[in-house]
């Protein structure tokens, strides 16, 4: 049995003390200024301990990952969807694919409740729920030829619960993709800098893909330097373009952006993963992680204080202007992706299991990527909490509440107990070269203000506007990578559904099938996006209010499938690892669903909102946010659709959980009746490290493989292509 040496014990003791110190200061400080650096310390210390001990325990003790077992990428390698991918590139792809709008804007909105509730849920939630879900789903999908979450539910739970899971996951996926696309459109519309820089990532990614595949296979370090250099040039050139005569060519209207995004989503979904999707996600990860690391360093250097209260009065009253509802359950729904996200389960059972080289890499890619995303959420919460609370509420409260003048906004925000002068509101907008910051809802502009605040403390106030617009562009790039990977995963899900009716669709790389299903998926989210862009209250705007709940309901489905598989695969004593997060998530999301459907508060309950607006229509009145009587009818329709859809999705999830419970109980009583759809064992020929940095033993194993093969290969010996 291996024992830790004194040096290791000292290092991990210091890490634990740093994290404990951060938590102590955050929990006990009341009334005095608290440095944001303590929030960073609490997060990083907790993440390090969790990855080193808890994630390792789950991977090797519970799941028993097997480095000798061939993954689907190796066995079914066809160069289209199944392709063994270097662990560093795949880590970048997976992180970029899961890191969408949630970790950026969710924590910003949740800051309405104070910085402490959000911090606790982001860190504790990711360690015991979100990262666990991602890793366990990735493991079981890898053992099942990269099956989608819904298809695994159908095969392991049964046709009834499985059909509910398939339907729920696909419907929720379309909603999530539409919302992600809308956020991107809002960020890039009329922004030549952002549009040019993001457009340039596509040819850069294609170059990287061909470089690794054709020109210099295995030379990840080389292609990384080339890609990062070109990316930095594209970022700088984007500002030049915005200030040049070319600006008009890259200043696109929202409707034009919709067309380009749908076209890009379709192409990215059907091209081989090595050509565009994986290298582009890997490339964007450098910018994402680089920006977050710089933010953390900026916090440590500038030591900004947390100006938001630890817990605000809105947490108990539930009448906050940013979003209505009490701390429980809505702060957990709002933060979503930073702690636990059902969308991640779709990626972990979508593209990633078809590309992973070794089962031993599941810990780094599944658990590690989610910790990286959670760190993004922490930095977003920091950015929202260090700005003046009066400015925060003026930016995130709707115009119907605070009005459209700085004088009126100052008075309304002051009535909530947060003082800010009209001059300060005007000056904040002027500092970032915006005409107004009032009612810039959605979280993204607030995050950009916080980012500019931190960076300008280090680089000087003259660059505040530059950092603000850089952050807006950064957010668009952050979200776009989730859209292209999500579209491909949506294609896999639809192929699984259709494959139950027409067998050729089960082969996810069957070209007629992948073209047809990609077109359907892009057409669905593209339709909702197109209508939403042209009708402020229609299309995807209609479904936006159920985005958070849908995502968390999807997590409940994923955790139910994971728990069932743990029980059926002989790991009953470890079922609590996903069973406890499942119980918590189901309690939170079903409570939120009940309140959104049946609450008597029109700001919370969909059907109550419908009643209020219908009564106003009967009286001939127009209520905000509607501006015309047609808008009033649209609000009534939206409230009805959202209420019915919320109830329907909650019912589907209840069916999945109940059926999963039935299967687990039956297995415990009569194990002989259970069957597993796990792919048979095939010995792996690939030699590859489990982590980012190869251990001494792994380097020796690679050296022996190189000597025996006679040719150097960073990814090890590649098997011949499998069936196509």
XYZ file of C-alpha atoms in Angstrom:
724
model
C 0.000 0.000 0.000
C 1.390 3.405 -0.994
C 1.938 5.929 1.772
C 2.273 9.675 1.291
C 5.733 11.123 1.860
C 6.218 14.047 4.300
C 6.570 16.569 1.459
C 3.201 15.560 -0.013
C 1.548 15.722 3.403
C 2.885 19.237 3.999
C 1.758 20.472 0.568
C -1.789 19.151 0.896
C -2.056 20.382 4.467
C -1.166 23.898 3.282
C -3.721 23.654 0.442
C -6.392 22.611 2.932
C -5.476 25.471 5.275
C -5.719 28.028 2.442
C -9.194 26.789 1.542
C -10.278 26.661 5.197
C -9.030 30.215 5.785
C -11.040 31.460 2.819
C -14.222 29.775 4.046
C -13.714 31.057 7.594
C -13.379 34.677 6.522
C -16.389 34.487 4.163
C -18.602 32.798 6.751
C -17.732 34.893 9.799
C -17.272 38.397 8.352
C -20.268 40.605 9.006
C -20.362 44.362 8.500
C -16.699 44.770 7.565
C -15.078 44.811 4.142
C -14.044 41.402 2.792
C -11.424 40.963 0.080
C -12.531 39.008 -2.984
C -9.228 37.140 -2.696
C -10.732 35.074 0.131
C -13.432 33.825 -2.227
C -10.745 32.754 -4.707
C -8.800 31.047 -1.897
C -11.854 29.120 -0.687
C -12.621 27.955 -4.223
C -9.134 26.916 -5.312
C -8.342 25.159 -2.028
C -11.612 23.212 -2.156
C -11.190 22.279 -5.837
C -7.661 20.968 -5.290
C -8.657 18.769 -2.342
C -11.736 17.454 -4.162
C -9.841 16.557 -7.349
C -6.920 14.950 -5.531
C -8.962 12.812 -3.150
C -12.706 12.588 -3.918
C -12.418 12.366 -7.720
C -9.602 9.814 -7.455
C -11.652 7.741 -5.021
C -14.638 7.670 -7.389
C -12.557 6.913 -10.487
C -10.442 4.080 -9.086
C -12.431 2.706 -6.141
C -16.030 3.108 -7.320
C -15.932 3.086 -11.125
C -12.706 1.056 -11.345
C -11.506 2.663 -14.582
C -9.458 0.204 -16.614
C -6.433 1.441 -18.587
C -6.229 -1.868 -20.468
C -9.762 -1.597 -21.869
C -10.224 -0.116 -25.359
C -12.577 2.857 -25.594
C -15.120 3.396 -28.403
C -12.735 5.926 -29.971
C -10.169 3.140 -30.404
C -12.500 0.257 -31.307
C -14.819 2.182 -33.657
C -12.364 4.748 -35.021
C -13.782 6.052 -38.324
C -12.376 9.585 -38.424
C -15.833 11.211 -38.376
C -17.392 10.935 -34.910
C -15.153 8.239 -33.376
C -11.544 9.403 -33.235
C -8.910 8.885 -30.480
C -7.991 12.423 -29.499
C -5.017 13.643 -27.501
C -6.117 14.153 -23.901
C -5.047 17.825 -23.922
C -7.055 18.601 -27.034
C -10.030 16.632 -25.692
C -9.860 18.439 -22.351
C -10.061 21.707 -24.264
C -12.956 20.441 -26.393
C -14.928 19.118 -23.439
C -14.449 22.225 -21.323
C -15.335 24.532 -24.210
C -18.402 22.424 -25.028
C -19.829 22.427 -21.493
C -18.926 26.034 -20.642
C -21.816 28.020 -22.080
C -23.851 30.936 -20.799
C -24.639 29.430 -17.399
C -21.352 29.899 -15.510
C -21.030 33.453 -16.835
C -24.475 34.946 -16.303
C -26.118 32.663 -13.720
C -23.864 33.667 -10.796
C -24.157 37.332 -11.817
C -27.939 37.177 -11.509
C -27.752 35.148 -8.290
C -25.653 37.920 -6.696
C -29.045 39.543 -6.002
C -29.225 37.172 -3.007
C -25.719 38.137 -1.797
C -22.321 36.641 -2.473
C -22.365 33.941 0.242
C -25.259 31.656 -0.900
C -23.938 31.588 -4.443
C -20.364 30.883 -3.350
C -21.433 27.968 -1.162
C -23.592 26.353 -3.852
C -21.079 26.859 -6.672
C -18.218 25.219 -4.767
C -20.028 22.557 -2.717
C -22.420 21.787 -5.563
C -19.699 21.182 -8.132
C -17.620 18.966 -5.837
C -20.422 16.628 -4.780
C -22.914 16.920 -7.664
C -21.885 18.594 -10.916
C -18.402 17.150 -11.410
C -19.545 13.744 -10.142
C -22.411 13.674 -12.645
C -20.140 14.631 -15.550
C -17.515 12.000 -14.725
C -19.924 9.139 -14.028
C -22.009 9.793 -17.162
C -18.811 9.921 -19.226
C -17.662 6.601 -17.753
C -20.892 4.720 -18.406
C -21.317 6.203 -21.890
C -17.740 5.214 -22.754
C -18.535 1.667 -21.634
C -21.561 1.719 -24.007
C -20.036 2.829 -27.310
C -20.730 6.509 -26.587
C -24.494 6.075 -26.186
C -26.520 9.237 -25.515
C -28.060 9.833 -22.093
C -31.589 9.174 -23.351
C -30.618 5.955 -25.110
C -28.804 4.693 -21.995
C -31.981 5.378 -20.026
C -34.028 3.418 -22.545
C -31.663 0.435 -22.493
C -31.010 0.325 -18.747
C -34.239 1.592 -17.172
C -36.745 0.285 -19.708
C -38.917 1.420 -22.615
C -41.373 3.462 -20.512
C -38.949 5.488 -18.414
C -36.466 5.457 -21.295
C -38.994 6.957 -23.713
C -39.727 9.711 -21.183
C -35.993 10.366 -20.820
C -35.421 10.449 -24.592
C -38.270 12.893 -25.109
C -37.355 15.097 -22.139
C -33.660 15.304 -23.037
C -34.294 16.181 -26.678
C -36.907 18.860 -25.931
C -34.711 20.417 -23.253
C -31.707 20.295 -25.588
C -33.503 22.353 -28.243
C -34.515 24.920 -25.593
C -30.933 25.156 -24.295
C -29.460 25.551 -27.783
C -31.963 28.265 -28.670
C -31.209 30.217 -25.493
C -27.434 29.910 -26.002
C -27.810 31.151 -29.572
C -29.918 34.127 -28.467
C -27.252 35.205 -25.963
C -24.621 35.075 -28.734
C -26.783 37.109 -31.121
C -27.325 39.764 -28.453
C -23.589 39.919 -27.749
C -22.399 40.079 -31.384
C -25.107 42.203 -33.000
C -23.581 45.458 -34.226
C -20.158 44.418 -32.844
C -17.561 44.233 -35.655
C -14.737 43.529 -33.202
C -16.425 40.470 -31.710
C -17.785 39.193 -35.035
C -14.401 39.413 -36.795
C -12.423 37.825 -33.948
C -14.849 34.937 -33.547
C -15.111 34.369 -37.309
C -11.317 34.084 -37.481
C -11.314 31.192 -34.988
C -12.877 28.977 -37.684
C -10.010 29.065 -40.263
C -7.479 28.944 -37.413
C -9.176 25.792 -36.072
C -9.225 24.194 -39.536
C -5.497 24.857 -39.852
C -4.882 23.275 -36.434
C -7.000 20.247 -37.326
C -5.100 19.533 -40.547
C -1.776 20.259 -38.819
C -2.417 17.563 -36.206
C -4.022 15.110 -38.624
C -1.841 15.475 -41.740
C 1.179 17.756 -41.351
C 2.562 16.997 -37.876
C 0.549 14.246 -36.129
C 0.924 14.249 -32.361
C 2.675 17.639 -32.156
C 0.184 19.202 -29.774
C 2.659 21.663 -28.244
C 3.591 23.033 -31.683
C 0.033 23.482 -32.875
C -0.912 25.060 -29.540
C 1.725 27.780 -29.935
C 0.650 28.440 -33.526
C -3.049 28.525 -32.619
C -2.631 30.791 -29.591
C -0.431 33.180 -31.564
C -3.001 33.433 -34.351
C -5.835 33.804 -31.822
C -4.114 36.705 -30.075
C -3.516 38.331 -33.441
C -7.215 37.885 -34.328
C -8.226 39.563 -31.038
C -5.977 42.555 -31.673
C -6.945 42.721 -35.358
C -10.603 42.694 -34.356
C -10.199 46.092 -32.765
C -8.334 47.373 -35.833
C -11.184 46.155 -38.048
C -13.767 47.829 -35.809
C -11.971 51.153 -36.249
C -11.367 50.774 -40.005
C -13.395 50.987 -43.209
C -13.990 47.219 -42.918
C -16.198 47.723 -39.881
C -19.417 47.795 -41.913
C -18.686 44.356 -43.398
C -18.533 42.836 -39.911
C -21.348 44.885 -38.387
C -24.154 42.378 -38.738
C -27.845 42.694 -37.963
C -29.345 40.078 -35.608
C -31.239 38.356 -38.443
C -28.021 37.997 -40.473
C -26.235 36.532 -37.469
C -29.008 33.959 -37.093
C -28.464 32.735 -40.673
C -24.696 32.502 -40.234
C -25.001 30.714 -36.891
C -27.431 28.108 -38.203
C -25.146 27.483 -41.194
C -22.104 27.182 -38.929
C -23.944 24.846 -36.536
C -24.924 22.555 -39.424
C -21.424 22.427 -40.920
C -19.741 21.870 -37.538
C -22.176 19.039 -36.844
C -21.406 17.038 -39.994
C -17.659 17.622 -40.444
C -15.235 15.106 -38.850
C -14.542 16.035 -35.232
C -10.784 16.324 -35.830
C -11.253 18.913 -38.593
C -13.156 21.749 -36.890
C -14.975 20.971 -33.652
C -12.159 19.631 -31.461
C -9.398 22.079 -32.525
C -11.729 25.083 -32.356
C -12.865 24.186 -28.847
C -9.270 23.523 -27.823
C -8.251 26.906 -29.238
C -11.016 28.798 -27.475
C -10.106 27.110 -24.188
C -6.796 28.997 -24.158
C -8.685 32.263 -24.253
C -11.286 31.155 -21.733
C -8.908 29.762 -19.152
C -6.360 32.480 -19.840
C -8.906 35.199 -19.135
C -10.133 33.487 -15.954
C -6.549 32.994 -14.695
C -5.787 36.656 -15.404
C -8.945 37.611 -13.525
C -7.853 35.556 -10.519
C -4.396 37.146 -10.632
C -6.040 40.568 -10.958
C -8.063 39.871 -7.811
C -4.930 38.809 -5.924
C -2.990 41.886 -7.109
C -5.721 44.538 -6.827
C -7.461 42.947 -3.792
C -10.905 44.427 -4.574
C -13.443 44.232 -1.773
C -16.843 42.573 -1.987
C -19.336 45.452 -1.973
C -22.450 43.280 -2.205
C -23.926 42.085 1.109
C -23.123 38.519 2.169
C -26.889 37.820 2.216
C -29.365 40.449 1.022
C -32.937 41.026 2.186
C -34.178 39.762 -1.186
C -33.024 36.268 -0.195
C -35.776 35.946 2.397
C -38.434 38.220 0.874
C -38.317 36.718 -2.610
C -39.262 40.000 -4.329
C -35.930 40.776 -5.978
C -35.943 42.953 -9.099
C -33.477 40.711 -10.981
C -35.567 37.563 -10.643
C -38.545 36.771 -8.429
C -38.580 33.970 -5.892
C -36.917 33.091 -2.601
C -33.377 31.852 -2.079
C -34.645 28.270 -1.983
C -35.103 27.003 -4.619
C -34.366 29.747 -7.137
C -30.735 30.615 -6.375
C -29.844 26.993 -7.220
C -31.854 27.122 -10.441
C -30.369 30.472 -11.488
C -26.712 29.533 -10.978
C -27.249 26.238 -12.830
C -24.147 25.409 -14.891
C -21.580 26.652 -12.389
C -22.485 23.907 -9.906
C -24.659 21.293 -11.647
C -25.849 21.186 -15.251
C -27.851 18.630 -17.170
C -26.433 20.010 -20.416
C -23.034 18.648 -19.385
C -24.450 15.129 -19.230
C -25.383 15.441 -22.893
C -21.797 16.349 -23.822
C -20.428 13.594 -21.549
C -22.637 11.122 -23.416
C -22.238 12.835 -26.789
C -18.975 13.856 -28.412
C -16.457 13.204 -25.610
C -16.948 9.417 -25.061
C -16.418 8.916 -28.799
C -13.033 10.686 -28.652
C -11.441 9.696 -25.334
C -8.304 7.539 -25.612
C -8.261 5.831 -22.210
C -10.752 5.213 -19.401
C -8.163 6.552 -16.963
C -8.565 10.019 -18.544
C -12.201 10.217 -17.411
C -11.224 11.768 -14.079
C -9.277 14.631 -15.661
C -11.757 15.314 -18.470
C -15.050 14.683 -16.654
C -14.344 15.910 -13.124
C -11.510 18.311 -13.970
C -13.375 20.190 -16.718
C -16.321 20.787 -14.425
C -14.035 22.214 -11.734
C -12.656 24.548 -14.400
C -16.159 25.689 -15.270
C -16.997 26.194 -11.610
C -13.960 28.468 -11.292
C -15.475 30.544 -14.107
C -18.683 30.818 -12.090
C -16.750 31.939 -8.998
C -14.989 34.660 -10.968
C -18.324 35.780 -12.442
C -19.742 36.062 -8.913
C -16.662 38.019 -7.839
C -17.079 40.392 -10.795
C -20.722 41.031 -9.888
C -19.995 41.477 -6.167
C -17.124 43.979 -6.370
C -19.060 46.659 -8.268
C -21.292 49.173 -6.502
C -24.540 47.360 -5.521
C -26.518 50.392 -6.692
C -24.995 50.051 -10.163
C -25.598 46.289 -10.092
C -29.328 46.676 -9.446
C -29.662 49.568 -11.907
C -28.152 47.352 -14.609
C -30.138 44.216 -13.839
C -33.583 45.576 -12.961
C -36.019 45.827 -15.907
C -36.869 49.222 -17.377
C -40.476 48.801 -16.310
C -39.298 48.887 -12.690
C -36.580 51.583 -12.633
C -37.585 53.710 -15.635
C -35.311 54.923 -18.402
C -33.583 57.915 -16.768
C -30.682 57.932 -14.323
C -32.659 60.168 -11.955
C -35.566 57.753 -11.719
C -33.286 54.718 -11.511
C -31.333 56.337 -8.667
C -34.539 56.921 -6.683
C -35.914 53.414 -7.198
C -32.630 51.677 -6.385
C -32.289 53.918 -3.323
C -35.686 52.723 -2.088
C -34.228 49.205 -1.978
C -31.455 50.402 0.344
C -28.666 50.774 -2.219
C -27.653 54.378 -2.817
C -26.157 55.568 -6.098
C -26.374 59.062 -7.570
C -27.582 59.866 -11.104
C -24.122 61.295 -11.805
C -22.471 58.008 -10.788
C -24.779 56.040 -13.103
C -24.008 58.355 -16.009
C -20.273 58.283 -15.278
C -20.213 54.452 -15.166
C -21.679 54.326 -18.689
C -19.301 57.006 -19.947
C -16.272 55.132 -18.558
C -16.985 52.144 -20.814
C -18.136 54.232 -23.795
C -21.792 53.210 -23.540
C -24.728 55.610 -23.826
C -26.477 53.959 -20.874
C -26.076 50.986 -18.559
C -29.634 51.025 -17.237
C -31.578 47.758 -17.513
C -28.753 45.927 -19.274
C -30.295 42.684 -18.071
C -29.126 39.146 -18.747
C -25.938 39.247 -16.664
C -23.398 39.641 -19.488
C -22.969 43.458 -19.309
C -22.662 43.278 -15.506
C -19.925 40.693 -15.808
C -18.165 42.899 -18.356
C -18.300 45.848 -15.936
C -16.805 43.714 -13.173
C -14.066 42.411 -15.477
C -13.188 45.954 -16.592
C -13.112 47.035 -12.934
C -10.593 44.331 -11.990
C -8.349 44.665 -15.058
C -8.337 48.471 -15.001
C -7.126 48.377 -11.388
C -4.026 46.587 -12.691
C -3.509 48.231 -16.104
C -4.926 51.692 -15.419
C -8.315 53.372 -15.730
C -7.688 54.563 -19.279
C -8.207 50.991 -20.544
C -11.542 50.480 -18.770
C -13.578 50.757 -21.982
C -11.219 48.375 -23.794
C -11.600 45.721 -21.106
C -15.388 46.135 -21.053
C -15.738 45.477 -24.776
C -13.137 42.716 -24.591
C -15.266 41.000 -21.932
C -18.417 41.255 -24.077
C -16.579 39.599 -26.978
C -15.057 37.013 -24.621
C -18.532 35.998 -23.436
C -19.755 35.484 -27.006
C -16.778 33.234 -27.797
C -17.332 31.392 -24.521
C -20.916 30.534 -25.420
C -20.478 29.777 -29.136
C -18.342 26.709 -28.432
C -21.214 25.194 -26.448
C -23.547 25.826 -29.385
C -21.577 23.911 -32.026
C -20.847 20.920 -29.788
C -24.435 20.986 -28.518
C -25.780 20.853 -32.067
C -23.689 17.758 -32.764
C -24.904 16.147 -29.540
C -28.502 17.023 -30.476
C -27.863 15.180 -33.744
C -26.657 12.118 -31.797
C -29.779 12.225 -29.622
C -32.134 12.445 -32.590
C -30.258 9.598 -34.292
C -30.710 7.456 -31.172
C -34.432 8.226 -31.110
C -34.897 7.463 -34.813
C -32.628 4.424 -34.532
C -35.271 2.754 -32.387
C -37.567 2.941 -35.425
C -35.153 2.652 -38.383
C -31.913 0.789 -37.566
C -29.470 2.583 -39.948
C -29.824 5.736 -37.795
C -28.130 3.854 -34.930
C -24.845 4.254 -36.799
C -24.203 7.886 -35.850
C -21.684 8.276 -38.691
C -24.098 7.054 -41.401
C -23.877 10.006 -43.769
C -27.526 10.318 -44.885
C -28.603 10.071 -41.257
C -26.141 12.621 -39.932
C -27.075 15.141 -42.640
C -30.831 14.704 -42.090
C -30.684 14.870 -38.284
C -28.231 17.795 -38.273
C -30.587 19.728 -40.531
C -33.575 18.945 -38.280
C -31.768 19.990 -35.073
C -30.428 23.212 -36.620
C -33.847 23.915 -38.118
C -35.581 23.556 -34.744
C -33.344 25.798 -32.652
C -32.841 28.108 -35.649
C -36.608 28.583 -36.010
C -37.087 29.526 -32.356
C -34.073 31.849 -32.572
C -35.304 33.539 -35.779
C -38.733 34.227 -34.292
C -37.157 35.421 -31.036
C -34.930 37.902 -32.854
C -37.856 39.386 -34.787
C -40.429 39.268 -31.965
C -39.173 40.462 -28.548
C -41.810 38.382 -26.766
C -41.872 35.418 -29.168
C -39.751 32.483 -30.307
C -36.983 31.469 -27.937
C -37.852 34.474 -25.735
C -41.035 32.571 -24.984
C -39.029 29.619 -23.622
C -36.276 31.635 -21.903
C -38.050 31.644 -18.491
C -37.832 27.837 -18.243
C -34.158 27.625 -19.266
C -32.799 27.179 -15.730
C -35.422 24.700 -14.558
C -35.114 22.649 -17.757
C -31.371 22.372 -17.307
C -31.671 21.195 -13.709
C -34.464 18.742 -14.562
C -32.118 17.271 -17.139
C -29.494 16.850 -14.404
C -32.055 14.871 -12.407
C -32.499 12.523 -15.385
C -28.720 12.094 -15.675
C -28.263 11.388 -11.965
C -31.171 8.907 -12.029
C -29.529 7.027 -14.909
C -26.146 7.077 -13.115
C -27.643 5.764 -9.875
C -29.443 2.982 -11.725
C -26.253 1.938 -13.499
C -24.265 1.955 -10.262
C -26.838 -0.369 -8.693
C -27.141 -2.689 -11.699
C -23.368 -2.950 -12.201
C -22.787 -4.258 -8.676
C -21.879 -0.957 -7.033
C -24.908 -0.713 -4.723
C -22.856 0.394 -1.701
C -21.595 3.367 -3.724
C -24.980 4.407 -5.127
C -25.128 7.285 -2.630
C -22.449 9.093 -4.651
C -25.052 9.993 -7.280
C -28.155 9.143 -5.227
C -27.682 11.981 -2.711
C -27.162 14.658 -5.405
C -30.191 13.200 -7.215
C -32.373 13.583 -4.123
C -31.222 17.180 -3.643
C -31.600 18.157 -7.291
C -35.030 16.534 -7.582
C -36.197 18.349 -4.450
C -34.941 21.721 -5.709
C -36.155 21.456 -9.289
C -39.540 19.910 -8.589
C -40.170 22.540 -5.893
C -39.219 25.261 -8.376
C -41.423 23.670 -11.058
C -44.384 23.532 -8.668
C -43.948 27.190 -7.744
C -43.531 28.291 -11.357
C -46.749 26.488 -12.279
C -48.969 27.080 -9.246
C -47.633 30.117 -7.320
C -50.175 32.845 -6.622
C -47.462 35.490 -7.179
C -47.732 36.636 -10.819
C -43.979 37.359 -10.858
C -43.338 33.668 -10.126
C -46.295 31.572 -11.261
C -46.905 31.234 -15.011
C -50.631 30.533 -14.755
C -51.162 33.373 -12.264
C -49.322 35.692 -14.651
C -51.584 34.471 -17.438
C -54.658 35.256 -15.334
C -53.455 38.772 -14.460
C -52.753 39.653 -18.107
C -55.979 38.058 -19.342
C -57.978 40.083 -16.797
C -56.185 43.232 -17.977
C -57.062 42.385 -21.587
C -60.701 42.028 -20.582
C -60.498 45.511 -19.013
C -58.691 46.949 -22.056
C -55.474 47.700 -20.094
C -51.856 47.279 -21.226
C -49.394 46.078 -18.567
C -45.560 46.112 -18.795
C -43.527 44.591 -20.388
C -46.239 44.643 -23.073
C -46.543 47.848 -25.072
C -49.564 47.025 -27.202
C -52.655 44.870 -26.917
C -51.027 42.374 -29.300
C -48.136 42.122 -26.846
C -50.653 41.442 -24.080
C -52.040 38.468 -25.989
C -48.491 37.240 -26.628
C -47.707 37.345 -22.899
C -50.853 35.312 -22.197
C -49.787 32.743 -24.788
C -46.209 32.619 -23.460
C -47.339 32.159 -19.866
C -49.648 29.348 -20.891
C -46.973 27.568 -22.945
C -44.334 27.968 -20.211
C -46.712 26.700 -17.529
C -47.816 23.669 -19.528
C -44.265 22.851 -20.656
C -42.890 23.208 -17.105
C -45.525 20.809 -15.798
C -44.961 18.391 -18.702
C -41.154 18.280 -18.268
C -41.473 17.872 -14.496
C -43.894 14.982 -15.054
C -41.491 13.299 -17.495
C -38.658 13.584 -14.960
C -40.852 12.134 -12.192
C -41.645 9.197 -14.502
C -37.914 8.636 -15.105
C -37.065 8.755 -11.375
C -39.954 6.461 -10.373
C -39.122 3.942 -13.103
C -35.426 4.076 -12.192
C -36.324 3.408 -8.551
C -38.426 0.413 -9.640
C -35.520 -1.019 -11.627
C -33.094 -0.542 -8.712
C -35.431 -2.225 -6.217
C -36.046 -5.115 -8.608
C -32.293 -5.577 -9.073
C -31.646 -5.646 -5.332
C -34.378 -8.258 -4.866
C -33.728 -10.359 -7.970
C -30.368 -9.521 -9.591
C -30.710 -12.324 -12.140
C -33.489 -10.403 -13.931
C -31.209 -7.436 -14.690
C -29.239 -7.045 -17.895
C -26.494 -4.572 -18.801
C -25.911 -3.202 -22.302
C -22.191 -2.688 -21.691
C -19.909 -3.306 -24.687
C -17.657 -6.386 -24.390
C -14.064 -6.014 -23.210
C -11.427 -5.447 -25.896
C -7.787 -4.941 -24.969
C -6.449 -1.467 -25.707
C -3.392 -0.925 -27.897
C -3.115 2.815 -27.199
C -0.521 4.065 -24.725
C -1.472 7.459 -23.269
C -1.165 9.219 -19.862
C -4.161 9.617 -17.562
C -3.461 13.260 -16.672
C -2.125 16.388 -18.299
C 1.413 15.556 -17.179
C 2.633 11.989 -17.604
C 3.914 10.241 -14.479
C 7.331 8.577 -14.356
C 5.720 5.171 -14.867
C 3.651 6.429 -17.822
C 6.739 7.931 -19.479
C 8.550 4.624 -19.125
C 5.571 2.783 -20.630
C 5.490 5.231 -23.575
C 9.235 4.780 -24.105
C 8.873 0.999 -24.209
C 5.999 1.316 -26.688
C 8.063 3.640 -28.924
C 11.027 1.249 -28.896
C 8.860 -1.769 -29.721
C 6.946 0.104 -32.444
C 10.028 1.735 -33.931
C 8.237 5.067 -34.542
C 7.547 7.967 -32.164
C 3.902 8.738 -31.442
C 2.616 10.990 -28.716
C -0.781 9.292 -28.732
C 0.614 5.757 -28.820
C -0.053 3.002 -31.286
C -3.219 3.759 -33.232
C -5.447 0.837 -34.278
C -6.828 0.503 -37.795
C -10.077 2.247 -38.578
C -13.143 0.384 -37.412
C -16.460 -0.107 -39.182
C -17.824 2.965 -40.934
